[in-house]
Every structure is written in C-alpha cells, then in structure tokens.
CSV table of C-alpha atoms (C1' of nucleotides) in Angstrom, one decimal:
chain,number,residue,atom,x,y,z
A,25,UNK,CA,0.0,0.0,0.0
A,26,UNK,CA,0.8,3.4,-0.6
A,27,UNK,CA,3.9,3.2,-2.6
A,28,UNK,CA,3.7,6.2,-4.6
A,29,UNK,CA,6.5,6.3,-6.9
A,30,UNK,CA,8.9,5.2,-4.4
A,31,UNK,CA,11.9,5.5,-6.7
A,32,UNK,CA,12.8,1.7,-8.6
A,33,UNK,CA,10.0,1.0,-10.4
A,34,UNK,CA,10.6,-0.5,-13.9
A,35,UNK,CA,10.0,1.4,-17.3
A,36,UNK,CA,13.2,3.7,-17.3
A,37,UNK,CA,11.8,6.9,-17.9
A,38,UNK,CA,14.0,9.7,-19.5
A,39,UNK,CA,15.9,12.3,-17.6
A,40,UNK,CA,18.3,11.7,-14.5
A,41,UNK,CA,17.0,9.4,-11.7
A,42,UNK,CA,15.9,9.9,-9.2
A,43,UNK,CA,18.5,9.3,-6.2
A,44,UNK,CA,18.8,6.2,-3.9
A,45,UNK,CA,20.4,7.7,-1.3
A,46,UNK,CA,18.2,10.4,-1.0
A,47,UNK,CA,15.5,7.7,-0.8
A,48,UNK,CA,17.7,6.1,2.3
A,49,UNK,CA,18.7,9.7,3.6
A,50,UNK,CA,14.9,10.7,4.1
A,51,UNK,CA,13.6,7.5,6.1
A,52,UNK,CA,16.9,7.3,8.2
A,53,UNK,CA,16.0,10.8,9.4
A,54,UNK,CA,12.5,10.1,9.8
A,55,UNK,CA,13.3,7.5,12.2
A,56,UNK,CA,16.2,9.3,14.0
A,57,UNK,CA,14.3,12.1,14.8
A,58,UNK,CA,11.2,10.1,16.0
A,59,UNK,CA,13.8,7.9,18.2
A,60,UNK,CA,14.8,11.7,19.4
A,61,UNK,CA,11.6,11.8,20.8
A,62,UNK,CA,9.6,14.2,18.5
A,63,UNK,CA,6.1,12.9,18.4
A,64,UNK,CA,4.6,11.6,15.2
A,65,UNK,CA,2.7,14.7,14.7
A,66,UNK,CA,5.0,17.5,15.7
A,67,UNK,CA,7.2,15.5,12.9
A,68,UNK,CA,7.4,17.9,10.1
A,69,UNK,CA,8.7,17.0,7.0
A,70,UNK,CA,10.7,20.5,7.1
A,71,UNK,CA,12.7,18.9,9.9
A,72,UNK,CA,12.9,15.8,7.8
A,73,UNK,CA,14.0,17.3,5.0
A,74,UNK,CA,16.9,19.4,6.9
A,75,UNK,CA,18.1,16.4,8.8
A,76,UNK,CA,18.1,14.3,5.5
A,77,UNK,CA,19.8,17.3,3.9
A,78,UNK,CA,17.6,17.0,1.3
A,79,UNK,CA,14.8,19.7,-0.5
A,80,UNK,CA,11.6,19.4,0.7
A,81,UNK,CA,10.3,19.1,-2.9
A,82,UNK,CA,12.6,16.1,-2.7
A,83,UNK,CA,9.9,14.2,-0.4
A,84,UNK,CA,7.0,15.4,-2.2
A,85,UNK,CA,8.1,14.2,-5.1
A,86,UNK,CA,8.3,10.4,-3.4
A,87,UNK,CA,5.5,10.7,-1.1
A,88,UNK,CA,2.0,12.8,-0.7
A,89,UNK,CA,2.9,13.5,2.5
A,90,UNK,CA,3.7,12.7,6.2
A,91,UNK,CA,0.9,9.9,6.3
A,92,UNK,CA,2.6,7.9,3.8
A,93,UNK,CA,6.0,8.4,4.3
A,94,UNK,CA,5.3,7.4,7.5
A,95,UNK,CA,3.9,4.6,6.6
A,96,UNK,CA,6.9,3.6,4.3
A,97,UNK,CA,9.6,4.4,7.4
A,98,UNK,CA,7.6,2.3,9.9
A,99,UNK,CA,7.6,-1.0,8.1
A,100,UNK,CA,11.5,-0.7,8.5
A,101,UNK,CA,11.2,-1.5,11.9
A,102,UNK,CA,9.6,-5.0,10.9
A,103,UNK,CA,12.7,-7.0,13.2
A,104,UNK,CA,13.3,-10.1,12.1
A,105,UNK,CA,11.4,-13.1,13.8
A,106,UNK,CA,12.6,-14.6,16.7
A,107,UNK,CA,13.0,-18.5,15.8
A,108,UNK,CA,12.6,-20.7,18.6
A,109,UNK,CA,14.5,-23.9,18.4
A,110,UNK,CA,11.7,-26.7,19.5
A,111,UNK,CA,13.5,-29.2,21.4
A,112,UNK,CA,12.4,-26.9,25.5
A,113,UNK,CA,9.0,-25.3,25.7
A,114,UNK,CA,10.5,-23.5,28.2
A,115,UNK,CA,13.2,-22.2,26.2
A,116,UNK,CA,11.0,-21.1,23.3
A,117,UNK,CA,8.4,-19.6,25.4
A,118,UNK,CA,11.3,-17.5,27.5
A,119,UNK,CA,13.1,-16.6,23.6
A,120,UNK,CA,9.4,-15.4,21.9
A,121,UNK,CA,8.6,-13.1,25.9
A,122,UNK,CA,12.2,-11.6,25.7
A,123,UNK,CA,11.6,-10.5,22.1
A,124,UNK,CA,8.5,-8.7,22.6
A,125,UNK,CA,9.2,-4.6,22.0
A,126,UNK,CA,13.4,-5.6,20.9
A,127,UNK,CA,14.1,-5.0,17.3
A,128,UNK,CA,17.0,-4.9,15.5
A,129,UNK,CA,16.8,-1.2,15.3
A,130,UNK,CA,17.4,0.1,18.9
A,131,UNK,CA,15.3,3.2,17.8
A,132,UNK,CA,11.9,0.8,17.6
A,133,UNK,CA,12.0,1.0,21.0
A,134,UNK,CA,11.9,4.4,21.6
A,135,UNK,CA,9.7,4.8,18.7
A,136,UNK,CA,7.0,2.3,19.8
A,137,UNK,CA,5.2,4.2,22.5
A,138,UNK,CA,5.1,7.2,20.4
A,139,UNK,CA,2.7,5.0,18.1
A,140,UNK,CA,0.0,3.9,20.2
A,141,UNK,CA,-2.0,6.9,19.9
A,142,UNK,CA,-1.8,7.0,16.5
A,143,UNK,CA,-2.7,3.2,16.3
A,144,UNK,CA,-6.0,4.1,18.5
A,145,UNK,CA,-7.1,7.0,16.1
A,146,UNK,CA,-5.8,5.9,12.4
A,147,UNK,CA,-7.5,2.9,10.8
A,148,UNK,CA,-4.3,2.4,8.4
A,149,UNK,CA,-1.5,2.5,11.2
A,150,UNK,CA,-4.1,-0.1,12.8
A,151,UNK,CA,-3.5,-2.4,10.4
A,152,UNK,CA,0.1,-2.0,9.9
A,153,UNK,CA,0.8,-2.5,13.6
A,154,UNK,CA,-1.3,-5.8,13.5
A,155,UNK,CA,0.8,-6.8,10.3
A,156,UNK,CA,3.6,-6.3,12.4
A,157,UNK,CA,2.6,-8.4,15.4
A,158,UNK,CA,0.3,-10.9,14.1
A,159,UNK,CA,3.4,-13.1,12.9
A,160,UNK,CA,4.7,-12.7,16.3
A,161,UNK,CA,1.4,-14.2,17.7
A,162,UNK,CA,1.1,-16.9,15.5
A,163,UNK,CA,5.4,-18.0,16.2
A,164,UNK,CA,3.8,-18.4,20.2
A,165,UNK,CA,0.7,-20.1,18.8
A,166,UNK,CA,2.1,-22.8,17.4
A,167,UNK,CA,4.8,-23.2,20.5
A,168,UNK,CA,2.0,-23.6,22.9
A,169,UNK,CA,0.0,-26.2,20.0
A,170,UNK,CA,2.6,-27.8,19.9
A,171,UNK,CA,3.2,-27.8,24.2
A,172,UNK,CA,-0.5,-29.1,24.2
A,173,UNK,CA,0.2,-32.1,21.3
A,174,UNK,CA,3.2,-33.2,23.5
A,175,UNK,CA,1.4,-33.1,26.4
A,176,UNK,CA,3.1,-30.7,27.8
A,177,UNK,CA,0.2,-28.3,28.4
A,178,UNK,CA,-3.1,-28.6,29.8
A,179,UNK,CA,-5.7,-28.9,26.1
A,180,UNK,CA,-8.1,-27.2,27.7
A,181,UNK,CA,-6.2,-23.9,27.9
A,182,UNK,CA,-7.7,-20.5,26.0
A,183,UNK,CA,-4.7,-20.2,23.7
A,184,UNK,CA,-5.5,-16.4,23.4
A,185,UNK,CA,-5.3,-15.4,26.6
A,186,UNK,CA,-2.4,-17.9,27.4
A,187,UNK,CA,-0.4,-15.6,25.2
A,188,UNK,CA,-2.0,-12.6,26.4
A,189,UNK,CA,-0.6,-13.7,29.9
A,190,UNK,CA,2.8,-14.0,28.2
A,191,UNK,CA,2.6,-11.2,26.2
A,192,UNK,CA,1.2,-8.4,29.0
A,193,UNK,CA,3.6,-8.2,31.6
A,194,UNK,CA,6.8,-7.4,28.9
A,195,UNK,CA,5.2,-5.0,26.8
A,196,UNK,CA,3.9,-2.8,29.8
A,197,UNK,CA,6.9,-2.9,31.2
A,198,UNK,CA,8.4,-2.2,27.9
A,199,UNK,CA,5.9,0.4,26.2
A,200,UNK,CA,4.3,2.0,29.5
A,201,UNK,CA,7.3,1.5,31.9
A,202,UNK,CA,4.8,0.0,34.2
A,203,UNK,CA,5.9,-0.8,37.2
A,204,UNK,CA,10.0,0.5,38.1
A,205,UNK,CA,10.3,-2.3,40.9
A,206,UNK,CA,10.3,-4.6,38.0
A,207,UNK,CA,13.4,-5.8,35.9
A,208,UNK,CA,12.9,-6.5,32.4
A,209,UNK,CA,16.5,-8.6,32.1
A,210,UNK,CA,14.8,-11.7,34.3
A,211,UNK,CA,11.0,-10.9,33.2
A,212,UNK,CA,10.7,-13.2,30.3
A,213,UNK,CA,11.5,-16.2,32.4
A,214,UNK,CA,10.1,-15.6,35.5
A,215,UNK,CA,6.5,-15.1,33.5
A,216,UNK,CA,7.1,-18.1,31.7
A,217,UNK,CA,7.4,-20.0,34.7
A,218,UNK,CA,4.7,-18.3,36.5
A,219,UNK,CA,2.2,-18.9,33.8
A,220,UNK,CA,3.6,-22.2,33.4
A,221,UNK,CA,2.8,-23.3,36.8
A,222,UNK,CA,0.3,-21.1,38.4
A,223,UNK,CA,0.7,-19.7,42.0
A,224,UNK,CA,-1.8,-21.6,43.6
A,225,UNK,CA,-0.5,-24.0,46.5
A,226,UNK,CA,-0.3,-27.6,45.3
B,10,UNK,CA,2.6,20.5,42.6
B,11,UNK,CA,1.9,23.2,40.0
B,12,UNK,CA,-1.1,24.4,41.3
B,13,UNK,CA,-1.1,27.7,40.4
B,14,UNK,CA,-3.4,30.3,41.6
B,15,UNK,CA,-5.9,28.0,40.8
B,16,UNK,CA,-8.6,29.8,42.3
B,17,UNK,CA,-10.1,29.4,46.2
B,18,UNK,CA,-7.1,30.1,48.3
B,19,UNK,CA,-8.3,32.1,51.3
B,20,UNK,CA,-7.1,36.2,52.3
B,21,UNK,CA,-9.7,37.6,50.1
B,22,UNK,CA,-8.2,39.4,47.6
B,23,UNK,CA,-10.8,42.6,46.9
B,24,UNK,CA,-12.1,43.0,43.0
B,25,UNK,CA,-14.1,40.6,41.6
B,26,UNK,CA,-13.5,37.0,43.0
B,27,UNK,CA,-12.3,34.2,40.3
B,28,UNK,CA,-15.4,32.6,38.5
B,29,UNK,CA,-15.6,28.7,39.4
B,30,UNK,CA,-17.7,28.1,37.0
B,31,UNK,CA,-14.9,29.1,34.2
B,32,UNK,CA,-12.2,26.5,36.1
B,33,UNK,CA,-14.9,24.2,35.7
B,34,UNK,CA,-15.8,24.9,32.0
B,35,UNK,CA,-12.0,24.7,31.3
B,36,UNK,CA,-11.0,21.7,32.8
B,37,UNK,CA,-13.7,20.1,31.8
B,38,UNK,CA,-13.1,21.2,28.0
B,39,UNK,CA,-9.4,20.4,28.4
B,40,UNK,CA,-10.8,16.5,28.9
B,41,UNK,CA,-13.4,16.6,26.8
B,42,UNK,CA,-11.4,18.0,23.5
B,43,UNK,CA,-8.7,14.9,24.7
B,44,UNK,CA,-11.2,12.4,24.4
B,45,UNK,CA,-12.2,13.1,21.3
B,46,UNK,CA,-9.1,12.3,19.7
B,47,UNK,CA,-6.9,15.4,20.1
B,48,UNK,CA,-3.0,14.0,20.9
B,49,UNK,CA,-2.0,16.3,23.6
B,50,UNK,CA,0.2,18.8,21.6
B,51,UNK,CA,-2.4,18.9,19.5
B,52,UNK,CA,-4.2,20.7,22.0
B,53,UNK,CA,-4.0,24.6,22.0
B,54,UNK,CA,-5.0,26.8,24.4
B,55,UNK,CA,-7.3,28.5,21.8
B,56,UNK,CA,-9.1,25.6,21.5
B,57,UNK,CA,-9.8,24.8,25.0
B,58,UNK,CA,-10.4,29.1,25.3
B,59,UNK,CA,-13.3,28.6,22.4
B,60,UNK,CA,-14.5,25.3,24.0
B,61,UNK,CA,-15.2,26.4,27.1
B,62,UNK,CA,-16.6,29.7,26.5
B,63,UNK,CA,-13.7,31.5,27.7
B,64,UNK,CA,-11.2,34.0,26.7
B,65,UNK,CA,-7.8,32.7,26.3
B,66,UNK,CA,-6.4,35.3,29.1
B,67,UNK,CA,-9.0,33.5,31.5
B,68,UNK,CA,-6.6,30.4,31.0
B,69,UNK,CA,-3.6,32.3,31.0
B,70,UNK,CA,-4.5,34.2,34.6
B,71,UNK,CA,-4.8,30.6,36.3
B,72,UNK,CA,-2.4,28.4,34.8
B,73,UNK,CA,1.3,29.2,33.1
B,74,UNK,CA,0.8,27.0,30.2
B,75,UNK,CA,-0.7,23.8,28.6
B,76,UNK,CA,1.7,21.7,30.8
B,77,UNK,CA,0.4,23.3,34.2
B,78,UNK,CA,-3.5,23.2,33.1
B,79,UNK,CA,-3.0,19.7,31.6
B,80,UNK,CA,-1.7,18.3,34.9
B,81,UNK,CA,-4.4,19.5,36.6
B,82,UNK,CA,-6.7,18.3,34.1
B,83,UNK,CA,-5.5,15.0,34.3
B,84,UNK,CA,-6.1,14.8,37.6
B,85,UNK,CA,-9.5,14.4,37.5
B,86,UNK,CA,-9.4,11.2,36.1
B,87,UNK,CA,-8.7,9.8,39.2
B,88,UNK,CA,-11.1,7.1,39.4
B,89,UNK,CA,-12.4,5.7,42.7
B,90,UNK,CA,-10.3,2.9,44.0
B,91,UNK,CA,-12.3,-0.3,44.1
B,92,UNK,CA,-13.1,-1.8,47.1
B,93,UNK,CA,-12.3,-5.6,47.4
B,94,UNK,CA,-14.7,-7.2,49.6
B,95,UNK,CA,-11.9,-10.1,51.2
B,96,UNK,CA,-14.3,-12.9,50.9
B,97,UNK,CA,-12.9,-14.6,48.2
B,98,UNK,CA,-9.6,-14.4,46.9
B,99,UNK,CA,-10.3,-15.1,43.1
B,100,UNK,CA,-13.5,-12.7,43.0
B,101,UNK,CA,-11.1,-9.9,44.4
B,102,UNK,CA,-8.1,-10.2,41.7
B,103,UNK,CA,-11.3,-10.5,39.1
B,104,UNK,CA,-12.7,-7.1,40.6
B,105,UNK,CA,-9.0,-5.2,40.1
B,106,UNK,CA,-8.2,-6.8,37.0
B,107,UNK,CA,-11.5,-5.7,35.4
B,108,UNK,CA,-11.1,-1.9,37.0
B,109,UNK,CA,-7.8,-1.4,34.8
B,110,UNK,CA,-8.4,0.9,32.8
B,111,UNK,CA,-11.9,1.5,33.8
B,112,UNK,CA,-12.1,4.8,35.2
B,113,UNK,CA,-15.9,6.7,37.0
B,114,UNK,CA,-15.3,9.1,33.8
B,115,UNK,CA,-15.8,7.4,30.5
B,116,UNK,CA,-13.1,10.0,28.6
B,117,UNK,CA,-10.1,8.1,30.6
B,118,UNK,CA,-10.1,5.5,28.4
B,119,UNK,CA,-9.8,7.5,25.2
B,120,UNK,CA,-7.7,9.2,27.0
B,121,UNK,CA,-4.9,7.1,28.4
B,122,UNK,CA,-3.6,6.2,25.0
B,123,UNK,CA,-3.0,9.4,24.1
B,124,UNK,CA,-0.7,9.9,27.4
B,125,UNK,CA,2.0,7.0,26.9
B,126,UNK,CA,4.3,9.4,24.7
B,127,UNK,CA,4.6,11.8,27.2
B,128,UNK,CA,4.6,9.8,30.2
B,129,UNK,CA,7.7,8.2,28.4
B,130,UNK,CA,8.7,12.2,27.7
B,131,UNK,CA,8.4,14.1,30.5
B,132,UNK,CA,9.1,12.9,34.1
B,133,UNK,CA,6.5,15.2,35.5
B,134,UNK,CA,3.8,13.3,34.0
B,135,UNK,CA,5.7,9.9,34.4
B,136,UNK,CA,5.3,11.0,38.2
B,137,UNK,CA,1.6,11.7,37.9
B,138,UNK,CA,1.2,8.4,36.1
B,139,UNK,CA,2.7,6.5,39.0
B,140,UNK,CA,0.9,8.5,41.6
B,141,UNK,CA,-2.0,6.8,39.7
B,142,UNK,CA,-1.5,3.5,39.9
B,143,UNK,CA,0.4,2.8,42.1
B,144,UNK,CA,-2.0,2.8,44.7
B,145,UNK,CA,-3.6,0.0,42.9
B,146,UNK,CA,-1.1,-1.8,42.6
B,147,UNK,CA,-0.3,-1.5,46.4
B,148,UNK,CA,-4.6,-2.9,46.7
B,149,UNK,CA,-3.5,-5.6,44.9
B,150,UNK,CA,-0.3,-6.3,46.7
B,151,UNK,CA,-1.9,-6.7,49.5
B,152,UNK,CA,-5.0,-9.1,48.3
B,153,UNK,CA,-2.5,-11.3,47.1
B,154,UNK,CA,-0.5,-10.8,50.2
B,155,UNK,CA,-3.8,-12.1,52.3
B,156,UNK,CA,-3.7,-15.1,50.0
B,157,UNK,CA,-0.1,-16.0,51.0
B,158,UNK,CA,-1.0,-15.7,54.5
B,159,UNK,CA,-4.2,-17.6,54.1
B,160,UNK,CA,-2.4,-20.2,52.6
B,161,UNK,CA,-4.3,-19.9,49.3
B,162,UNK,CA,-0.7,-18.5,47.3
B,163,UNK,CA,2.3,-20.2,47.3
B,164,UNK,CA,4.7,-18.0,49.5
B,165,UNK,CA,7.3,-18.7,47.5
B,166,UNK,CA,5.7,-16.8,44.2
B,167,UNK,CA,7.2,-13.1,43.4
B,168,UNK,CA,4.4,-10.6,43.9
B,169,UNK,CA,5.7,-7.8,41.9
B,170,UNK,CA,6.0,-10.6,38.9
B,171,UNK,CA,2.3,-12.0,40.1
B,172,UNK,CA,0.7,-8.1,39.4
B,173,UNK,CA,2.4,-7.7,36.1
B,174,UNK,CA,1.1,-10.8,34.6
B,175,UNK,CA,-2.2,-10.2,36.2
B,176,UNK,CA,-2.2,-6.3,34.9
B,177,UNK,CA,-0.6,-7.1,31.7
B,178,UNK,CA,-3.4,-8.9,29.8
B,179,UNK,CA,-5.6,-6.3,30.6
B,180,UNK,CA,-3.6,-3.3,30.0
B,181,UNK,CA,-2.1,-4.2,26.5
B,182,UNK,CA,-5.8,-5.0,25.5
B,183,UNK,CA,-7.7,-1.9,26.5
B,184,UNK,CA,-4.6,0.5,26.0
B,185,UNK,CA,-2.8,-1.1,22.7
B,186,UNK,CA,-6.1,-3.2,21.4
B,187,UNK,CA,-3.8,-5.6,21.4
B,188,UNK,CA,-5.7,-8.8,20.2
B,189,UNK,CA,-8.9,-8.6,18.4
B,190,UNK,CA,-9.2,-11.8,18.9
B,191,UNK,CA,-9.7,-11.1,22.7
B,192,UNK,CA,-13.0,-10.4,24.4
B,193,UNK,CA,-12.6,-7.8,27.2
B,194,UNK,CA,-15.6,-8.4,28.8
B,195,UNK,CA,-14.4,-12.1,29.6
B,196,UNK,CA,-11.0,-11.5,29.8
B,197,UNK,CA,-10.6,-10.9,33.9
B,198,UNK,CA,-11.8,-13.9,34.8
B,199,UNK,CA,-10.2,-16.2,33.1
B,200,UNK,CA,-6.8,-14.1,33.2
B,201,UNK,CA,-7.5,-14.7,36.7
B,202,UNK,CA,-8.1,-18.3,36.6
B,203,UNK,CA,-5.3,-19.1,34.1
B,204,UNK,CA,-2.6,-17.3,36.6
B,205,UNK,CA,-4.2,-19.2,39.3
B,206,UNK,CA,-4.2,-22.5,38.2
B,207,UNK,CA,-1.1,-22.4,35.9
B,208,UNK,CA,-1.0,-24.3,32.8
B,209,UNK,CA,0.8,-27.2,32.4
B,210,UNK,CA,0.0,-30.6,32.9
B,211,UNK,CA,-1.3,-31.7,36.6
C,14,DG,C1',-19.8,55.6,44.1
C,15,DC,C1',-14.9,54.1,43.9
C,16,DG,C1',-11.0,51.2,43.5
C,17,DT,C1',-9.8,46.7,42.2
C,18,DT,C1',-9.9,42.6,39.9
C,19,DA,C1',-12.2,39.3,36.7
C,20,DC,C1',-14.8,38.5,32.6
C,21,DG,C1',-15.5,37.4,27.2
C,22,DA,C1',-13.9,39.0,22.9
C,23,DG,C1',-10.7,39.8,19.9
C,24,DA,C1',-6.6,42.5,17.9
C,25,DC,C1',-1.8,41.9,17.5
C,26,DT,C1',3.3,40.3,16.8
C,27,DG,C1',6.0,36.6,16.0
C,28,DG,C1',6.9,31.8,15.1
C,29,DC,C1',6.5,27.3,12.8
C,30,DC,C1',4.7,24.7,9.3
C,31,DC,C1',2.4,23.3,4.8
C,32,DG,C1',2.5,22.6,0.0
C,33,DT,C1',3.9,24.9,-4.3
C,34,DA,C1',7.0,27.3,-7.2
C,35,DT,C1',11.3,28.9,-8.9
C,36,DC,C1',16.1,29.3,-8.8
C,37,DG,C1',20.8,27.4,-10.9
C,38,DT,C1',22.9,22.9,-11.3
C,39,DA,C1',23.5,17.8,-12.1
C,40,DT,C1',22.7,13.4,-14.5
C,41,DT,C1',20.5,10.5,-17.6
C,42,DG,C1',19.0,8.7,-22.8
C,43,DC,C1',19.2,9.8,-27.4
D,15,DG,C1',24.3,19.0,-27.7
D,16,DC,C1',19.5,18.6,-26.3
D,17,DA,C1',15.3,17.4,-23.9
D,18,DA,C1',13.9,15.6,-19.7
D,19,DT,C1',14.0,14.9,-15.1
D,20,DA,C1',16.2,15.1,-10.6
D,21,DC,C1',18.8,17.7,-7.2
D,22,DG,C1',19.4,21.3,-2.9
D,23,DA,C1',18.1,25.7,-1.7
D,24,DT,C1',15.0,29.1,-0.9
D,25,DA,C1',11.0,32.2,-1.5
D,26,DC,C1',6.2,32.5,-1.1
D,27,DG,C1',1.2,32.8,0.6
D,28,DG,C1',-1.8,30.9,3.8
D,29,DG,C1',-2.9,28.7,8.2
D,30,DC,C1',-2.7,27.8,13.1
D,31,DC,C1',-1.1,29.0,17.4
D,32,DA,C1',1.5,31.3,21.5
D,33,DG,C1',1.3,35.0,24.7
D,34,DT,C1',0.3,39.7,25.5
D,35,DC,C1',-2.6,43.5,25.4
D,36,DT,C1',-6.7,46.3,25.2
D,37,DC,C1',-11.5,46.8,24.8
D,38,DG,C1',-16.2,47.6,27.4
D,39,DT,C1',-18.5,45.2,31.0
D,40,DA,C1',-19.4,42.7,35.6
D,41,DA,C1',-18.8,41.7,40.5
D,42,DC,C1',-16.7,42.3,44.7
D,43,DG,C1',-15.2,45.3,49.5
D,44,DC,C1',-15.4,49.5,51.4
DNA sequence: GCGTTACGAGACTGGCCCGTATCGTATTGC
DNA sequence: GCAATACGATACGGGCCAGTCTCGTAACGC
C-alpha cells in the first residue's frame, strides 16, 4: 500500500533518476528524529528534510505526505522473527517473551510508544501494527500447540489469553514502563514460569 | 505541585472574585477535546479558550501554560479505588483486574492512550502516572498478600511478577487493542483463573 | 460611588509549518 | 548538444497557534 513512486519502479523513464540515497537519507532521518523523541505529529517534513539534507520538494516528489512516508519508514522496523529452536518449551516460550518490544533497530523502542495513539485514532496504522505483530502471535501459537500435542500443556487452555498472559507483563513494562520495581532482564522467564505453573498451593 | 493560583485560596483578595464556573468549563473542555481524539500537543489553548466559552487570558490568569493546566486536568481522572470485599480471593483479583483501565469518567479510556508518549517524555507526567497507579497496585499487593498468608498463594511466588502478569493482559488489550481476537468483557476472569491455576499438565 | 480585579472577545506580533513554485545545477538517454 | 527529469536551496502565501494586550463590562469590598 501506498507506494507512490517510491523510486525503482521499472520502465526507465527519460531524464536523471531519481536518487537512492536520498531515498535512504529521508527515512533514516524520519526514524532518527522520532527515536529523538519528536512525536509523530510535531514531525514535520521540514525537519525531515533538513536532517536528511535534502529539498523538501525532494519528499514530495516520493510521497504525498507525512501519512505515507510514515507509513513507508515504519515498516523498517519490521525485526526479524525470533526463531525458537523446539526441542524446550520452556526455552521457546522465554526466547518469543524476551523478544517482545526488541528489534533490530534500537530506535523501535523508543519509537514504539510514540505510536499507540496514533494506532487508537488511524485505521491504516491499525493495520500496519497488526501486520507487524500478528506473525509474532502466531510463532507463540504454534509453540503452545505444539506444548498441548506433546502433552506438555493442559488442552483445555484458551490459547488467546495464554499468550495474552505471556505477552502483557513485557510489553507494559516495555511500552508503559509500568511498574520500576520490576526488571525486564529476568522478566521473560520468571513469567514463563509463572504462567507455566500457576501460584496456587499444590 | 503546579497548582497555580488555581482559584479558592483564602485572604480575600478585593475585585471581583475568580469565576468557578470558568475552572470548571476549562477543565472540563481540556478532557473533553482529549477524548475526542486530540494528541496532547495537538491541543492549543485557543481551543480549549473557544471550547469552554472563555477567553484565552482567563486560561492564562490561572495556569502558566498547557503543561500546568493539563496536569491538573488530568487529575481528574482519578477514578475511585475499588473496594475488594476479602471474601474470596479469586472474586477480588477479578474485581482489580477488570477496574484497569476502567475509570468513574468514561473520557479516561480515550484518553490514556493518548498519554503513553509523554509519560515516556516528561518525568512530571511519568510522576503523575505512578501517583495513579500505584496505589492500585499496592490494593493488589496486599489481596494477594492475604492469600499467602491464608495459605491460598504459594509463599514462595514473586508478587511484583504476580501483578504484572495479572495487569498485563488487561492493560495491552484496552490501551494497545492488542488482540482482536480477545473479548474484554471475559477476559478478567479467566486471566485470573489461568494465573491461578497455571498451565501445564497436573 | 470608587478602586480593584475578573470577565469574554478579539486584535496583534511573531513563530512554525504546509505545499507549491522557482532558482541554478547535475545526471540521464538519445 | 539537447530534452527531460532530478537535485538542494530558498522564497512564497496561507494557516494555526502562543502569549500579551486592550476593549467595554461585571462583580466584589469599602
């Protein structure tokens, strides 16, 4: 969606070309100055364009404006997935929690909890967030399908909020710095084996 | 903190007294232009001014800025702490859980989303945000602790861990809509009974 | 009635930004 | 060389807003 004419498309049109590095340039100081801290709105593609040091008619020419280039910038922070190795369900569950909110770009972080209004209010930056995460949700799924097949795992769990359980008590910690008693290096596995085992007395 | 001359402070000043109905009518269209949809730098002063009824100096003689009025704002949404009866242990940890988020003024949850980029920006509203919750989570602290003591809990379990993955669920679904898949109505009890009762195997 | 302060309304300067247009220059195919 | 398109820079009109100030008016103590 929304490519525009985001430089590289095919028929070779006459006159110079447009330039790659200006392409790069422009998202790479998108991102840096969100990571800065500027909100998505106070974002101005004037202070794009200065950081990038590029024209401003440079990004209007690629994009229709900050809605789109947006768009584009985000879906860089797509990380790669976490692959969890199958032989512990311990081990896979602790990888996929310890992954939730870390990216390969150390900006996502910071960029992350600048989104979530913007993910409440815009229908399109809805979707692209669920794009992002959906894969994330279905890597757990099929972990705890597969804890259940073994027999690891109770069958008549609710799969959903199994991960939810997982899934909660990083990402507030991460995106809403809930609780600063907390400490996020031994988090994924002490949730794992909370939610693994319960707390009630046996 | 911050409070201004925020009108009702007592030596009787002579001229004409401060209008209570215009700290009312500001405040109140300070929250009101919030929850419906306005980001929080979004927010102008001549906005809130024309909202309320009000001239913009009315603002400006009570409060030094957005910040100032916007903290005091906020504090309104306050919500009434629930009130765990101490009968039963798992209709207690369903009564918090289902409070997160749910606030006596309806415009709280439209507008807590709108908050995480600054409460991750400026430590004066990271501050409010704890003074918040935290005195829920200290309601739940103690529930659980009662179930320790009780010999419901394990006493070996980690409490600050416990909260998170009881808050967590909860949080990431009314604040980050998280999950469609999820139903929030449902959700409390059976995050409840799934931290419980654990998950694997008996 | 008088001094004092508050009120709503709006004028005003100054700043930041949008999106477009226009410079002179650079890079491509033909 | 020439047409075509891109480049960075900058100028431009228009809009929104911050904060201050000035209206004419209203509400208080004395």
């Amino acid at each position: 969606m929304s490519d525009m004419t985001s430089t590289a498309d095919a028929p070779r049109s006459p006159g110079r070309p447009r330039s790659l590095r200006a392409d790069e340039a422009i998202i790479e100081a998108t991102l840096d100055l969100l990571a800065e801290g500027s909100t998505i709105e106070a974002l101005s593609i004037e202070a794009i364009a200065s950081r990038a040091g590029v024209g401003k008619a440079t990004i209007y020419r690629r994009w229709a404006g900050k809605d789109a280039l947006l768009l584009d910038a985000l879906r860089r922070l797509k990380g790669i997935l976490p692959q969890p190795e199958g032989h512990s369900l311990r081990d896979d569950l602790i990888l996929l929690v310890g992954a939730i909110g870390k990216n390969v770009d150390p900006r996502a972080s910071k960029i992350m909890p600048c989104l979530v209004p913007e993910v409440n209010r815009s229908p399109d930056h809805f979707r692209l967030y669920q794009n992002i995460i959906s894969p994330r949700r279905q890597l757990m799924r099929e972990v705890l399908r597969r804890g259940i097949s073994e027999g690891l795992l109770r069958p008549d769990i609710d799969i959903e909020v199994t991960m939810a359980l997982l899934t909660g008590p990083m990402l507030i910690q991460r995106v809403l710095q809930w609780n600063p008693e907390l400490d996020e290096q031994t988090l994924p596995e002490q949730v794992v084996d909370a939610v693994l085992a319960g707390i009630l007395t046996r």
